[in-house]
mmCIF file of C-alpha atoms and ligand atoms in Angstrom:
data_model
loop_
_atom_site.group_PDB
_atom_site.id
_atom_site.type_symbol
_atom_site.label_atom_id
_atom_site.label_comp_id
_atom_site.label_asym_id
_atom_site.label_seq_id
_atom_site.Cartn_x
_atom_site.Cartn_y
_atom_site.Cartn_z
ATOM 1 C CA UNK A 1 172.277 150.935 -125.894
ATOM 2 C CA UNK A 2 170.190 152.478 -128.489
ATOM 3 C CA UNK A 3 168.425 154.798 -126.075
ATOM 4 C CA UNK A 4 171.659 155.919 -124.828
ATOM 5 C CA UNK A 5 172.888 156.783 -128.798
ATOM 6 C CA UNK A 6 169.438 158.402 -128.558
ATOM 7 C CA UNK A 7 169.881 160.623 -125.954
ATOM 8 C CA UNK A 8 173.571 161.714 -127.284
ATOM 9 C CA UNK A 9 172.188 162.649 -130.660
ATOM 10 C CA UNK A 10 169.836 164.680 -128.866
ATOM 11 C CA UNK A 11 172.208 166.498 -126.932
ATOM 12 C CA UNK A 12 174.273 166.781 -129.954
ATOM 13 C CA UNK A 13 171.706 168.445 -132.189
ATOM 14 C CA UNK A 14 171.173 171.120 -128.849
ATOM 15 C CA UNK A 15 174.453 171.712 -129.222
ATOM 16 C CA UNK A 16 173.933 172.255 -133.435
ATOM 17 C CA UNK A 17 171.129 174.188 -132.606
ATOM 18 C CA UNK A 18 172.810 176.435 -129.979
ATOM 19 C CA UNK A 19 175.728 177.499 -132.563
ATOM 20 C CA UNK A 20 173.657 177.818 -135.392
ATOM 21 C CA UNK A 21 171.691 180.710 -133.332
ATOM 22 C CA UNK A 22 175.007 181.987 -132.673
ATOM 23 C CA UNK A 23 176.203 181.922 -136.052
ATOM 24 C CA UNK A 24 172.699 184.063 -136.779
ATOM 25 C CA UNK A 25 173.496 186.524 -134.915
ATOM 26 C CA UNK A 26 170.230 185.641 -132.503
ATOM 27 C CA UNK A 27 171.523 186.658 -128.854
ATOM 28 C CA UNK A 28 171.390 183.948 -125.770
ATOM 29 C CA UNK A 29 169.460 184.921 -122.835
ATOM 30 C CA UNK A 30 169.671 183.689 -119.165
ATOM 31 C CA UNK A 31 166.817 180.707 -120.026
ATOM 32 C CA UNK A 32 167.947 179.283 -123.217
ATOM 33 C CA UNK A 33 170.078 176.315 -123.222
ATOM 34 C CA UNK A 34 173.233 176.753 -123.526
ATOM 35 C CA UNK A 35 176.350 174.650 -123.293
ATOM 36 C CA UNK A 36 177.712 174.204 -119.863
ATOM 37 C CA UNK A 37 181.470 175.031 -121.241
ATOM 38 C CA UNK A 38 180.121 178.175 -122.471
ATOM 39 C CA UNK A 39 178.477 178.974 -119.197
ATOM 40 C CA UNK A 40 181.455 178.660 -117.623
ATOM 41 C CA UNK A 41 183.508 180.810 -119.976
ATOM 42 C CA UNK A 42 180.794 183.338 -119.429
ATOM 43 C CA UNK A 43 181.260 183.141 -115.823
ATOM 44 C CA UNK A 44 185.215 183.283 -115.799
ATOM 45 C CA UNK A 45 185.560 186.092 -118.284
ATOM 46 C CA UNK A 46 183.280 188.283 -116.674
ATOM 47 C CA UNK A 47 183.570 187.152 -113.741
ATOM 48 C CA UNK A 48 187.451 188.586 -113.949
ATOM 49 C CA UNK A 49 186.149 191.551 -115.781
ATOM 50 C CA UNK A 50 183.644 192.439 -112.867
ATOM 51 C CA UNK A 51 187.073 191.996 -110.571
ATOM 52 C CA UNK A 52 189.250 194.050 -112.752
ATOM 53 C CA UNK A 53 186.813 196.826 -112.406
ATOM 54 C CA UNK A 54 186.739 196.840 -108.768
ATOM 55 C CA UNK A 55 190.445 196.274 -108.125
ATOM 56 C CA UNK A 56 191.055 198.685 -110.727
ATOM 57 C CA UNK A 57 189.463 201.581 -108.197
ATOM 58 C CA UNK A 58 192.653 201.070 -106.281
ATOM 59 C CA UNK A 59 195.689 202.502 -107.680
ATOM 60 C CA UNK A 60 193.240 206.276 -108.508
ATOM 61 C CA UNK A 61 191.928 206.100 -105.582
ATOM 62 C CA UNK A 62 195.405 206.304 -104.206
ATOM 63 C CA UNK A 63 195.368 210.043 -105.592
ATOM 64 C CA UNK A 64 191.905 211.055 -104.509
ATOM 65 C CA UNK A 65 193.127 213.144 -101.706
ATOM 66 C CA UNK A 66 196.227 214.517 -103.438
ATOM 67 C CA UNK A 67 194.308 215.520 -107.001
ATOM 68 C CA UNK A 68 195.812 218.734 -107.958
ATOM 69 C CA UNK A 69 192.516 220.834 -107.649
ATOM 70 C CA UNK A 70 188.895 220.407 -106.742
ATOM 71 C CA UNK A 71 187.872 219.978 -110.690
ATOM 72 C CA UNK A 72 190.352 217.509 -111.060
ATOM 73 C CA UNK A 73 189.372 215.837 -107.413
ATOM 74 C CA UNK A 74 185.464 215.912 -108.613
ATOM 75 C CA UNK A 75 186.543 214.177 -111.810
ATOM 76 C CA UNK A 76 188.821 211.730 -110.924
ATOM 77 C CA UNK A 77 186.012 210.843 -108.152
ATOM 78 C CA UNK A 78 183.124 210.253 -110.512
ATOM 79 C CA UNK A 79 185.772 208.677 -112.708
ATOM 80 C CA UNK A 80 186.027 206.227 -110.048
ATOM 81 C CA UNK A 81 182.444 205.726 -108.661
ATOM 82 C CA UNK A 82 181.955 204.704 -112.696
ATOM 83 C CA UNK A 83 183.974 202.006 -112.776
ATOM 84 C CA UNK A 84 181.954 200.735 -108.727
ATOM 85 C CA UNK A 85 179.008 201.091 -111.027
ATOM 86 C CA UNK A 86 180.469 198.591 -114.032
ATOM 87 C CA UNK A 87 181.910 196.141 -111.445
ATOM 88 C CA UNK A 88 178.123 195.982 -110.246
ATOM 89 C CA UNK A 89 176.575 195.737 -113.572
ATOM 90 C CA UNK A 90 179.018 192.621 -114.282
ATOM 91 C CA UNK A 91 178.499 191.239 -111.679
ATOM 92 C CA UNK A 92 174.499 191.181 -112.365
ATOM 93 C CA UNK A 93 175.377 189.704 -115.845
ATOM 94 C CA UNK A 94 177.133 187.292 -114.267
ATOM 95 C CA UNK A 95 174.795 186.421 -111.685
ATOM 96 C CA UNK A 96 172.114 185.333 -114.618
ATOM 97 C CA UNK A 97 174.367 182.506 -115.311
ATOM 98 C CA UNK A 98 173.642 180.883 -111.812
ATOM 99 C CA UNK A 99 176.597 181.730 -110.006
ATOM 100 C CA UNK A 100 176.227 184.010 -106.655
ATOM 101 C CA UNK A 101 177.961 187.455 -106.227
ATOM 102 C CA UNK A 102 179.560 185.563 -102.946
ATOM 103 C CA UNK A 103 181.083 182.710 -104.858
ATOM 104 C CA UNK A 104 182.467 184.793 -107.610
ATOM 105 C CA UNK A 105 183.940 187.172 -104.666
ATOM 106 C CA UNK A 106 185.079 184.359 -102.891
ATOM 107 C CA UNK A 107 187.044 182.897 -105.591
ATOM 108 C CA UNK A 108 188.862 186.557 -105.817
ATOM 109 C CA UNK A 109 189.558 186.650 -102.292
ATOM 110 C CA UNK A 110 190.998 183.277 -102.534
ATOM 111 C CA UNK A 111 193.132 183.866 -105.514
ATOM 112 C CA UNK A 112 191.586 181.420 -108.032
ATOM 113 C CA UNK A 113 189.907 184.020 -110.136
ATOM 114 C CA UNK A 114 192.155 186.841 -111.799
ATOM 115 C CA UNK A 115 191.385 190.137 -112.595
ATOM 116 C CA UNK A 116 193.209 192.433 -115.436
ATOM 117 C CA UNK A 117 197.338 192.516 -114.635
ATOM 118 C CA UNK A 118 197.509 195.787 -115.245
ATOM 119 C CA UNK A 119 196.195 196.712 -112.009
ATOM 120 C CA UNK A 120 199.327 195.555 -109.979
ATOM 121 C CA UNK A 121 201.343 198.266 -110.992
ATOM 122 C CA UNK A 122 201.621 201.461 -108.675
ATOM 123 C CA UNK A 123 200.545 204.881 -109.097
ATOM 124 C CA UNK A 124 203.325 207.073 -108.129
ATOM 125 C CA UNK A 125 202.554 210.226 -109.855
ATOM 126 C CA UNK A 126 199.678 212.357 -110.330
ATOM 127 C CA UNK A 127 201.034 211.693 -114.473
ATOM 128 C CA UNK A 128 199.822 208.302 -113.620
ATOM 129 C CA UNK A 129 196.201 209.424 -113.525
ATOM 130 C CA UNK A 130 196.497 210.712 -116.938
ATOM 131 C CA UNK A 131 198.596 207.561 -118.151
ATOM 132 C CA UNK A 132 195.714 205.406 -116.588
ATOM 133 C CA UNK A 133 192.886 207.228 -118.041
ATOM 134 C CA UNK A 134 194.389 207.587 -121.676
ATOM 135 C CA UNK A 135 196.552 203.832 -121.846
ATOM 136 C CA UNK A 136 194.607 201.624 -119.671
ATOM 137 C CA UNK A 137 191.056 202.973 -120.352
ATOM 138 C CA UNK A 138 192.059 203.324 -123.958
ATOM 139 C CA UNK A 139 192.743 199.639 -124.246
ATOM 140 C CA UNK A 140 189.654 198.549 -122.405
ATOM 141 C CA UNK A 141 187.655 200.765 -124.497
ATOM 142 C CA UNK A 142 189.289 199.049 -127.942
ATOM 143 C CA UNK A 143 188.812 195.801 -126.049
ATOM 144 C CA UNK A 144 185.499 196.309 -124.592
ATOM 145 C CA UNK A 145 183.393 198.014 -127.962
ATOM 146 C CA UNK A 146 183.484 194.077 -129.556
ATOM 147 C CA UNK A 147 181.908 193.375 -126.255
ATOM 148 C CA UNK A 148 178.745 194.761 -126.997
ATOM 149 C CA UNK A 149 177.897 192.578 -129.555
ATOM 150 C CA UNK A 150 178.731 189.458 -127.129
ATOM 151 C CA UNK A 151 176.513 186.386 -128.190
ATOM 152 C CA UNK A 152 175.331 186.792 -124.428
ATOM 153 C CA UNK A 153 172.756 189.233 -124.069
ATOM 154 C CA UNK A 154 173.278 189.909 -120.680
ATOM 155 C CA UNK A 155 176.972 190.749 -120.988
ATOM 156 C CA UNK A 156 176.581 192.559 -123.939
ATOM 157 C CA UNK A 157 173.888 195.073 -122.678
ATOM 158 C CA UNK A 158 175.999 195.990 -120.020
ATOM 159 C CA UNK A 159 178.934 196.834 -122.460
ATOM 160 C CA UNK A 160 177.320 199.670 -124.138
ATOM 161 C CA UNK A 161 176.564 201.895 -120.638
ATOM 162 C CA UNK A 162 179.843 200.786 -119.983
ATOM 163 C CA UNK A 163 181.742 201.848 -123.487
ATOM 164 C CA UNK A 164 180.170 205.282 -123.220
ATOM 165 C CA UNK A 165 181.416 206.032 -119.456
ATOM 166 C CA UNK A 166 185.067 204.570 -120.643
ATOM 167 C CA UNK A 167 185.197 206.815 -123.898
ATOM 168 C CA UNK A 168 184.726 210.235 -121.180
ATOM 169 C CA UNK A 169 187.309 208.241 -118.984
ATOM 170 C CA UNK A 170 189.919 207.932 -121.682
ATOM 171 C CA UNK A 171 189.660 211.964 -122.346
ATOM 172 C CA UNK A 172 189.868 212.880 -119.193
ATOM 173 C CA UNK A 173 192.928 211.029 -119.042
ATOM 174 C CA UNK A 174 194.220 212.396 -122.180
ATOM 175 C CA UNK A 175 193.365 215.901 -120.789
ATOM 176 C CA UNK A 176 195.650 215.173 -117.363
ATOM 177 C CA UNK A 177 198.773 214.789 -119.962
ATOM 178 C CA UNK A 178 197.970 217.303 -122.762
ATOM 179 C CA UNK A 179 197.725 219.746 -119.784
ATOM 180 C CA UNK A 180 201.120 218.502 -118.085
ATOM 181 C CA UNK A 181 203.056 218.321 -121.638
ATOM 182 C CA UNK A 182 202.217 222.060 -121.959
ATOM 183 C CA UNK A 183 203.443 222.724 -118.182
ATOM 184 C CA UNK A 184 206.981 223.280 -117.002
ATOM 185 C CA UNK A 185 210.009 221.318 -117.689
ATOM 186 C CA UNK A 186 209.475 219.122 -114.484
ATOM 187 C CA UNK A 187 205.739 218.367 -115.314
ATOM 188 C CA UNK A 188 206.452 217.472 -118.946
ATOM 189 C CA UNK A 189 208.742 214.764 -117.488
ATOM 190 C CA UNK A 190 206.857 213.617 -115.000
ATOM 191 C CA UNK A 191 204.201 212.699 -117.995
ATOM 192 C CA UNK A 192 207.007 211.031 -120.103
ATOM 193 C CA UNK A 193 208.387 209.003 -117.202
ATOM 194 C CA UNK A 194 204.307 207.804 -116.516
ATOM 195 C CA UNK A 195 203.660 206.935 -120.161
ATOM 196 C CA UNK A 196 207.227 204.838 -120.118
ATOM 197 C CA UNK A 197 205.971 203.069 -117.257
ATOM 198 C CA UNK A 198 202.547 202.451 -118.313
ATOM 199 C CA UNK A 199 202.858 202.087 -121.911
ATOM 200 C CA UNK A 200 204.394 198.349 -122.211
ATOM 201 C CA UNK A 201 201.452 197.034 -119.091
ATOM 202 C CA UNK A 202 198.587 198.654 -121.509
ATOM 203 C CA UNK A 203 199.805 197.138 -124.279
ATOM 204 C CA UNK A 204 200.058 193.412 -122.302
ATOM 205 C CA UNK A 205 196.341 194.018 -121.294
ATOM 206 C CA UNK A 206 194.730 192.295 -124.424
ATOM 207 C CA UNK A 207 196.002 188.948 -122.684
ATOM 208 C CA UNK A 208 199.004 186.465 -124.460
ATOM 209 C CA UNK A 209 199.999 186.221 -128.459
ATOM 210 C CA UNK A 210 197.003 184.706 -130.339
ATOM 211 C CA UNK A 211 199.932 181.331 -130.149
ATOM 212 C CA UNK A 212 199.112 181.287 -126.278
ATOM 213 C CA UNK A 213 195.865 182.331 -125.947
ATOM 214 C CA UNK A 214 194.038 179.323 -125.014
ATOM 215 C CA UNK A 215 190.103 180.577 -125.073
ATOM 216 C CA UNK A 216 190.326 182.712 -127.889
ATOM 217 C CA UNK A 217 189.307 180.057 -130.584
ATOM 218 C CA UNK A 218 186.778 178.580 -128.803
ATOM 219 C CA UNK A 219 185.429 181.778 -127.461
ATOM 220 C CA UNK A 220 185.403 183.232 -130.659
ATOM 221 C CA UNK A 221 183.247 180.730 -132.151
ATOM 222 C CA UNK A 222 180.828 181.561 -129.791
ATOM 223 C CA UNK A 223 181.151 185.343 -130.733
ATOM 224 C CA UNK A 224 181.808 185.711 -126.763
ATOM 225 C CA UNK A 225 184.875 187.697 -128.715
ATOM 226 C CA UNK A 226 185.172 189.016 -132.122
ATOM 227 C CA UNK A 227 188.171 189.690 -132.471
ATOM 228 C CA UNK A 228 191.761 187.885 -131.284
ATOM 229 C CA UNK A 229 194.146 189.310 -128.567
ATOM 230 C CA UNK A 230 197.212 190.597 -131.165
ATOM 231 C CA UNK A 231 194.362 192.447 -133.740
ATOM 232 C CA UNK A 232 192.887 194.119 -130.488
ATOM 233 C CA UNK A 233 196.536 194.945 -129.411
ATOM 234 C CA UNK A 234 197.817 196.189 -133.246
ATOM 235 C CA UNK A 235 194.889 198.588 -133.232
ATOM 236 C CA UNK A 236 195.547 199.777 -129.832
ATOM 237 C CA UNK A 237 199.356 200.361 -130.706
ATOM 238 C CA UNK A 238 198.478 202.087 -134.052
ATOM 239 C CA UNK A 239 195.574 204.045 -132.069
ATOM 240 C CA UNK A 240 198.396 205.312 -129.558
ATOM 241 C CA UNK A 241 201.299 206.314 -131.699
ATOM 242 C CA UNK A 242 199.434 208.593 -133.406
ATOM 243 C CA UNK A 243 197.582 209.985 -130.467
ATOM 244 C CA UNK A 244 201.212 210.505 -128.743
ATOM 245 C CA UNK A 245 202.253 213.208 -131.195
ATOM 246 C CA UNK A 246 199.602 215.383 -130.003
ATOM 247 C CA UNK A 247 200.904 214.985 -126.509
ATOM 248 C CA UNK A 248 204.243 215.605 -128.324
ATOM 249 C CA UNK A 249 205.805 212.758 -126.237
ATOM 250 C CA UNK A 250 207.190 209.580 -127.547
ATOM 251 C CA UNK A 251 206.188 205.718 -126.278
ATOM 252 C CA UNK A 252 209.119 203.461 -124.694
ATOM 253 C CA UNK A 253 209.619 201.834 -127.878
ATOM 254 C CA UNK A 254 212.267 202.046 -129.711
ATOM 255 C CA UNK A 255 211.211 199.529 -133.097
ATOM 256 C CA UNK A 256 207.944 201.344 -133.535
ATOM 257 C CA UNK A 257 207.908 202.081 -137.160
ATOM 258 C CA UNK A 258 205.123 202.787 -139.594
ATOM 259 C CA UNK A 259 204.471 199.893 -141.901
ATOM 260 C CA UNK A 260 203.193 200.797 -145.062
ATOM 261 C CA UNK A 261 202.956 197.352 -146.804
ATOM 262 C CA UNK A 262 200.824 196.015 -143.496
ATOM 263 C CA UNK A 263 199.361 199.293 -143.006
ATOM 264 C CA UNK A 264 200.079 199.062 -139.033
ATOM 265 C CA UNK A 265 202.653 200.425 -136.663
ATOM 266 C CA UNK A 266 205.377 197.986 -136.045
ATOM 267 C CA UNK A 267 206.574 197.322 -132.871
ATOM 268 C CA UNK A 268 209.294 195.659 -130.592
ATOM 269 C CA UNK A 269 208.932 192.685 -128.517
ATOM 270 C CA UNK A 270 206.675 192.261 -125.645
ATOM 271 C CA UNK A 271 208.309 190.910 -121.888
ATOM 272 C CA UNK A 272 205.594 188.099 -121.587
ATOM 273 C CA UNK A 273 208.122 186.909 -118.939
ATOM 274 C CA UNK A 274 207.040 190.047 -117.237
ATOM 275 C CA UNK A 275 203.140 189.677 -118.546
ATOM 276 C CA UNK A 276 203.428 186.124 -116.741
ATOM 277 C CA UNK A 277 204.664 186.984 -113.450
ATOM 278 C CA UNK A 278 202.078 189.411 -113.108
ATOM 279 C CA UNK A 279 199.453 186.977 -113.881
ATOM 280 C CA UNK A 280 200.311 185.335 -111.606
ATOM 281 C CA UNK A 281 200.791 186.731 -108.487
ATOM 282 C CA UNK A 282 204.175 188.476 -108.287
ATOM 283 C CA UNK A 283 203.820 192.308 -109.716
ATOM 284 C CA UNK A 284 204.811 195.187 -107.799
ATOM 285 C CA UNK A 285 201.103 195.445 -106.362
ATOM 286 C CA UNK A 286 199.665 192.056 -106.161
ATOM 287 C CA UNK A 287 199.489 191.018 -102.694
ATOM 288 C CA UNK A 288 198.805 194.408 -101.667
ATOM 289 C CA UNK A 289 195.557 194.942 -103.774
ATOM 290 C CA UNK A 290 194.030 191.081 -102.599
ATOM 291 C CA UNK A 291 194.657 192.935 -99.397
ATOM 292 C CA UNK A 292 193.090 195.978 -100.166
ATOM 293 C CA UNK A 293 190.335 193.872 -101.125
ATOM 294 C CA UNK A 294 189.836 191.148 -98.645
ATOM 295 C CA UNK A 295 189.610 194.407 -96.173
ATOM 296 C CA UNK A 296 187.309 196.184 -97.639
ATOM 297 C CA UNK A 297 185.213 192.856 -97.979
ATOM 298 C CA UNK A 298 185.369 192.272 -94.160
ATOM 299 C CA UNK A 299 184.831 195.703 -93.106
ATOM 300 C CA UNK A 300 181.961 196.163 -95.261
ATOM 301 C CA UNK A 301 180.258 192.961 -93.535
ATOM 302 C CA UNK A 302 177.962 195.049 -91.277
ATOM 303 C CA UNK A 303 176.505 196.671 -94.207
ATOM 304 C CA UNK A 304 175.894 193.863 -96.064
ATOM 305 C CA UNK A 305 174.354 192.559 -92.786
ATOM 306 C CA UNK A 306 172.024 195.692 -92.406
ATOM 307 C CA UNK A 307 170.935 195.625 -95.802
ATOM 308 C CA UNK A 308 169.872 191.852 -95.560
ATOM 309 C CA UNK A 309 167.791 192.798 -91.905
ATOM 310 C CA UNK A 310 166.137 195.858 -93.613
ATOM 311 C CA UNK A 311 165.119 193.680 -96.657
ATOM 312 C CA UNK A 312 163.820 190.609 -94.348
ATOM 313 C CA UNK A 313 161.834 193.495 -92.274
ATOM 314 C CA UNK A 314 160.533 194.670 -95.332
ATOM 315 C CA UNK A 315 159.523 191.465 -97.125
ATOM 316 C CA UNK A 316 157.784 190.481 -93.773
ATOM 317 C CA UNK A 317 155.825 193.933 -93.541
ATOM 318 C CA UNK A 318 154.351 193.215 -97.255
ATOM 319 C CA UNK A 319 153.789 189.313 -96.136
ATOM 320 C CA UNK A 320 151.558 190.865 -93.249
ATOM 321 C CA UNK A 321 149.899 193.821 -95.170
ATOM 322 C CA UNK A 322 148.614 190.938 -97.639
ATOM 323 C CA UNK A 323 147.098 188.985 -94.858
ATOM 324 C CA UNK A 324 145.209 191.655 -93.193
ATOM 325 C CA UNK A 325 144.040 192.286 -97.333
ATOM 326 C CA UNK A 326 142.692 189.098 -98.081
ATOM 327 C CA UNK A 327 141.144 188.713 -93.887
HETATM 328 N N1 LIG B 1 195.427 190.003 -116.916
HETATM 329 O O1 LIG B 1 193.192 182.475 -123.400
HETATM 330 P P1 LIG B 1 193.298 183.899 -123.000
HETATM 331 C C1 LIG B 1 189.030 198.212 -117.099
HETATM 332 C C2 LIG B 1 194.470 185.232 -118.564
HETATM 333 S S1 LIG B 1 189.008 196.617 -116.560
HETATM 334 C C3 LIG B 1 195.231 188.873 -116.210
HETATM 335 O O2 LIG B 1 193.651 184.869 -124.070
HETATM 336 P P2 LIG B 1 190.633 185.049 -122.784
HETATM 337 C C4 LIG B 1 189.235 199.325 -116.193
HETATM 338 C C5 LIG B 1 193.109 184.701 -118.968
HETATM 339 O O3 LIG B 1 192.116 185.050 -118.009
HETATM 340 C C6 LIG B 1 189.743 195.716 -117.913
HETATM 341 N N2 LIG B 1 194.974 187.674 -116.768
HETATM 342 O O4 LIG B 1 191.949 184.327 -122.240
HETATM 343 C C7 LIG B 1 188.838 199.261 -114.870
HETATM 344 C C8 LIG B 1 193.404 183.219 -119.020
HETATM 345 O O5 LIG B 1 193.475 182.674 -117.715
HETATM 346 P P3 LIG B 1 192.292 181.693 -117.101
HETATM 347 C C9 LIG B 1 189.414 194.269 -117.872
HETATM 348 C C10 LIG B 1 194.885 187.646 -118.112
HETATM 349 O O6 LIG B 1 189.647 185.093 -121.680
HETATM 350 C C11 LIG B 1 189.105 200.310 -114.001
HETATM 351 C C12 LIG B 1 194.827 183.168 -119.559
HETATM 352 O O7 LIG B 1 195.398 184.435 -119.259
HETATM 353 N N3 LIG B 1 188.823 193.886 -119.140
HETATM 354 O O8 LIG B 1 188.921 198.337 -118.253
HETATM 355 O O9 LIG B 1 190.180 184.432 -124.070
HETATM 356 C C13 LIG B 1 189.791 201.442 -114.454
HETATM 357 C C14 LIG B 1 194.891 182.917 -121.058
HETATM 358 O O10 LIG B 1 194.348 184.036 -121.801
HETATM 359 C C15 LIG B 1 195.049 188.776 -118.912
HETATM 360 C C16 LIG B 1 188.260 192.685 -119.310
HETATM 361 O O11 LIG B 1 188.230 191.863 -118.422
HETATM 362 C C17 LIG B 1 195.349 190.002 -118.273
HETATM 363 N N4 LIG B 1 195.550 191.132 -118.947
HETATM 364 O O12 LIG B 1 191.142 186.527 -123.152
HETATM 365 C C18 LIG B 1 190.179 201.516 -115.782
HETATM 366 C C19 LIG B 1 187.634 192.472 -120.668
HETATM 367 N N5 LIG B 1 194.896 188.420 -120.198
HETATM 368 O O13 LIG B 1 191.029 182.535 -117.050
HETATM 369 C C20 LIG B 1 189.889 200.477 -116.680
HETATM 370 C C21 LIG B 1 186.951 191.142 -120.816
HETATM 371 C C22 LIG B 1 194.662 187.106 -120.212
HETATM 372 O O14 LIG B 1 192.167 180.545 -118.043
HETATM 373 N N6 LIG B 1 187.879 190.052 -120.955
HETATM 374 N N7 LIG B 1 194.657 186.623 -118.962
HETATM 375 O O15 LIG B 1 192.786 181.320 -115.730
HETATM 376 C C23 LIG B 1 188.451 189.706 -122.133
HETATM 377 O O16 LIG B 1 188.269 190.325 -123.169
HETATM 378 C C24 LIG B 1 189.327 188.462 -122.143
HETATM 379 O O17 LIG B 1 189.020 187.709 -120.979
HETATM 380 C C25 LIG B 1 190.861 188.756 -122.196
HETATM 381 C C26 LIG B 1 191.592 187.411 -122.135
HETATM 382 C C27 LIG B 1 191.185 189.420 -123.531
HETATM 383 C C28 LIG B 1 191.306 189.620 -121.038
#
């Protein structure tokens, strides 16, 4: 009995220990002990975030081949082949927290893991490129920036290679519409009708009110996040609306109204019903982009299988060399 209250207060006082690095400010690396809870809300959050980056190659890569000129076809490719390279880094952060690049995959394939909702929504215009790069990577970068100062080192090292590529991103999105808003009457509206369509998905990015969001107290705690859902969304909205009049467009909302008292924008209400069904499962784009996925997984399998033989070969070369050495 008493060696069992012993070994709880011991555990305990890890635990003490653990958050009162945190609340120092003293980063935790792959070896130190951590809670298991917040090893696994390491794993699930960027985990997802690893996914979103990869699914989120999908709906631009839809316009590789019909980018309206090479400069815009080079962009929008390296533009792409960034966010390959972030999925990659995450997935190495992740990895340091004992879970394998196949399990996390797995769980995508399978459904279990998410990745951001806003990549279930199609690209039908080249406008959408723009909207994409100026909404979407606009509210990752506002999202993303806290990241960097993540309590987990890891994690938060690969934020700030990751912030800098998303900050070019966002221009070159910004560029796409500032370019079509000077264009002809047609091109004008066809970047209107993609910011109406985009605008309300960015904006449900940052995740549910702070009411329903059920990891953000915990999570903030750990200074895994610094900031809650809703303040990451009001600077986003007050970040937009005054970026939109240089587009001279307007956003699909019809309450948003300066608020001098609260110094923010005001805005109307947010479809969660909409947020929800995306979530889970049942946007325009879901079951196509598991799909897209699961296909590329599979026929991808004989490079994965190459790569493994060449590195066997290799290790088995430098095995022998060493033997002949020390003979
Ligand atoms: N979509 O308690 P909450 C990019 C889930 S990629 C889907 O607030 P948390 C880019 C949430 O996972 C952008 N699911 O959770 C790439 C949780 O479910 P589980 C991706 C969402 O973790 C290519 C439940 O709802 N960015 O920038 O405290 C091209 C309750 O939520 C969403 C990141 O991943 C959503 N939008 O806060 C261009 C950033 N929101 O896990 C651009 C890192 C919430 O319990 N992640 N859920 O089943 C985060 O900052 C946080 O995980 C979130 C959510 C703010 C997203």
């Amino acid at each position: 009995m008493q060696q069992t209250q012993e070994r709880t207060s011991a555990v305990v006082s890890l635990e003490e220990q653990f958050q009162q690095k945190i609340d120092s400010e003293i980063r935790i690396e792959p070896k130190d002990w951590m809670p298991e809870a917040y090893r696994k809300t390491l794993i699930r959050q960027i985990g997802q975030h690893a996914h979103s980056e990869v699914v989120g190659m999908l709906p631009e890569g839809n316009w590789i081949t019909r980018a309206p000129s090479l400069k815009r076809k080079a962009i929008l490719l390296a533009k792409i082949q960034d966010e390959a390279g972030h999925g990659l880094y995450l997935y190495s952060a992740a990895e340091t927290l004992g879970v394998s690049r196949d399990e996390m995959i797995e769980e995508l394939h399978s459904g279990k893991a998410k990745y951001s909702s806003i990549f279930n929504y199609p690209t039908l215009t080249w406008a959408d490129i723009g909207a994409i790069g100026w909404l979407v990577d606009g509210a990752a970068i506002l999202n993303q920036i806290p990241l960097c100062r993540c309590s987990y080192g890891p994690y938060a090292r690969a934020m700030v290679r990751i912030c800098k590529e998303e900050s070019f991103h966002q221009r070159q999105g910004f560029d796409i519409l500032y370019t079509l808003a000077q264009g002809s009457p047609e091109q004008r509206a066809m970047a209107q009708d993609a910011i109406n369509r985009w605008y309300w998905p960015a904006v449900m990015m940052f995740g549910p009110s702070d009411a329903d969001s059920v990891h953000s107290a915990q999570s903030m705690r750990w200074k895994i996040k610094r900031f809650s859902n809703d303040e990451l969304r009001q600077r986003f909205i007050d970040m937009i609306a005054e970026q939109v009049k240089v587009l001279g467009l307007t956003l699909p909302d019809p309450d948003l109204k300066w608020n001098p008292e609260r110094g923010h924008y005001d805005h109307g209400p947010i479809n969660w019903e909409e947020f929800w069904n995306v979530v889970n499962g049942n946007g325009p784009c879901n079951r196509e982009r598991l799909r897209a996925r699961r296909e590329a997984w599979e026929k991808g399998a004989w490079v994965r299988e190459a790569a493994l033989a060449y590195a066997e070969k290799k290790a088995r070369r430098a095995a022998q060399k060493e033997e002949t050495q020390a003979a």
